[in-house]
Short mmCIF file of C-alpha atoms in Angstrom, two decimals:
data_model
loop_
_atom_site.label_atom_id
_atom_site.label_comp_id
_atom_site.label_asym_id
_atom_site.label_seq_id
_atom_site.Cartn_x
_atom_site.Cartn_y
_atom_site.Cartn_z
CA MET A 1 44.78 -162.85 92.48
CA LEU A 2 48.30 -161.99 91.38
CA PRO A 3 49.09 -158.46 90.17
CA THR A 4 49.77 -158.05 86.46
CA LEU A 5 52.74 -156.14 85.11
CA SER A 6 52.02 -154.01 82.07
CA HIS A 7 53.30 -155.07 78.67
CA LYS A 8 55.00 -151.68 78.29
CA PHE A 9 56.87 -152.11 81.59
CA LEU A 10 57.99 -155.61 80.65
CA VAL A 11 59.27 -154.41 77.26
CA GLN A 12 61.22 -151.66 79.03
CA MET A 13 62.72 -154.22 81.42
CA ALA A 14 63.65 -156.49 78.50
CA HIS A 15 65.48 -153.62 76.82
CA LEU A 16 67.13 -152.47 80.04
CA HIS A 17 68.53 -155.97 80.57
CA GLN A 18 69.54 -156.26 76.91
CA LEU A 19 67.54 -159.38 76.10
CA THR A 20 67.96 -160.76 72.61
CA PRO A 21 64.83 -160.68 70.42
CA GLU A 22 64.39 -164.42 71.02
CA GLN A 23 64.72 -163.99 74.78
CA GLU A 24 62.32 -161.06 74.74
CA GLN A 25 59.69 -163.18 72.99
CA VAL A 26 59.88 -165.85 75.69
CA PHE A 27 60.00 -163.24 78.48
CA LEU A 28 56.86 -161.48 77.26
CA LEU A 29 54.92 -164.67 76.63
CA LYS A 30 55.80 -165.91 80.13
CA PHE A 31 55.30 -162.77 82.17
CA ALA A 32 52.86 -160.64 80.12
CA GLU A 33 50.67 -163.45 78.80
CA HIS A 34 51.28 -165.94 81.65
CA LYS A 35 51.85 -168.87 79.31
CA ARG A 36 53.43 -172.17 80.34
CA TYR A 37 56.78 -173.15 78.87
CA GLN A 38 55.19 -175.86 76.68
CA GLU A 39 52.72 -173.30 75.28
CA ILE A 40 55.53 -170.83 74.59
CA ALA A 41 57.61 -173.49 72.87
CA ARG A 42 54.69 -174.56 70.69
CA GLU A 43 53.84 -170.96 69.76
CA LEU A 44 57.44 -170.15 68.82
CA GLY A 45 58.07 -173.47 67.06
CA ILE A 46 60.92 -174.43 69.40
CA SER A 47 61.46 -177.26 71.87
CA LYS A 48 60.54 -176.87 75.51
CA GLU A 49 64.25 -177.32 76.28
CA ALA A 50 65.14 -174.37 74.02
CA CYS A 51 62.50 -172.31 75.80
CA LEU A 52 63.95 -173.24 79.19
CA LYS A 53 67.45 -172.42 77.97
CA ARG A 54 66.26 -168.95 76.94
CA MET A 55 64.60 -168.47 80.33
CA GLY A 56 67.85 -169.47 82.03
CA ALA A 57 69.68 -166.79 80.06
CA ILE A 58 66.96 -164.27 80.95
CA TYR A 59 67.27 -165.06 84.65
CA GLU A 60 71.05 -164.65 84.40
CA LYS A 61 70.70 -161.24 82.74
CA PHE A 62 68.33 -160.18 85.51
CA GLY A 63 70.69 -161.53 88.17
CA ILE A 64 68.09 -164.00 89.45
CA GLU A 65 69.42 -167.21 90.99
CA GLY A 66 68.26 -170.35 92.79
CA ASP A 67 65.05 -170.25 94.79
CA THR A 68 64.13 -166.85 93.38
CA ARG A 69 63.62 -168.52 89.99
CA GLN A 70 60.96 -170.72 91.56
CA ILE A 71 59.23 -167.68 93.04
CA THR A 72 59.18 -165.83 89.70
CA GLY A 73 57.89 -168.96 87.98
CA PHE A 74 55.11 -169.18 90.56
CA TYR A 75 54.30 -165.50 90.09
CA ALA A 76 54.09 -165.85 86.32
CA ARG A 77 51.24 -168.32 86.48
CA GLY A 78 50.87 -169.72 89.95
CA THR A 79 53.11 -172.62 88.94
CA THR A 80 56.65 -173.29 87.81
CA ASN A 81 55.64 -175.09 84.58
#
């Protein structure tokens, strides 16, 4: 079973990396609630592509590139979807 990061810690990380409110929503739904991108998009009333674009910006702000993105996607839910 994968370890869970606390909601409080994730909010602190979002603020530390200066995520926009929209990016923070996606970040928390992905990593605190372990939702898939399609679920996040549906919940926020945005397209999956918009959700992925926000995640791309989040990864950039965290300095995460390439293969590491796949690892963090796997960690978030055991999959990259």
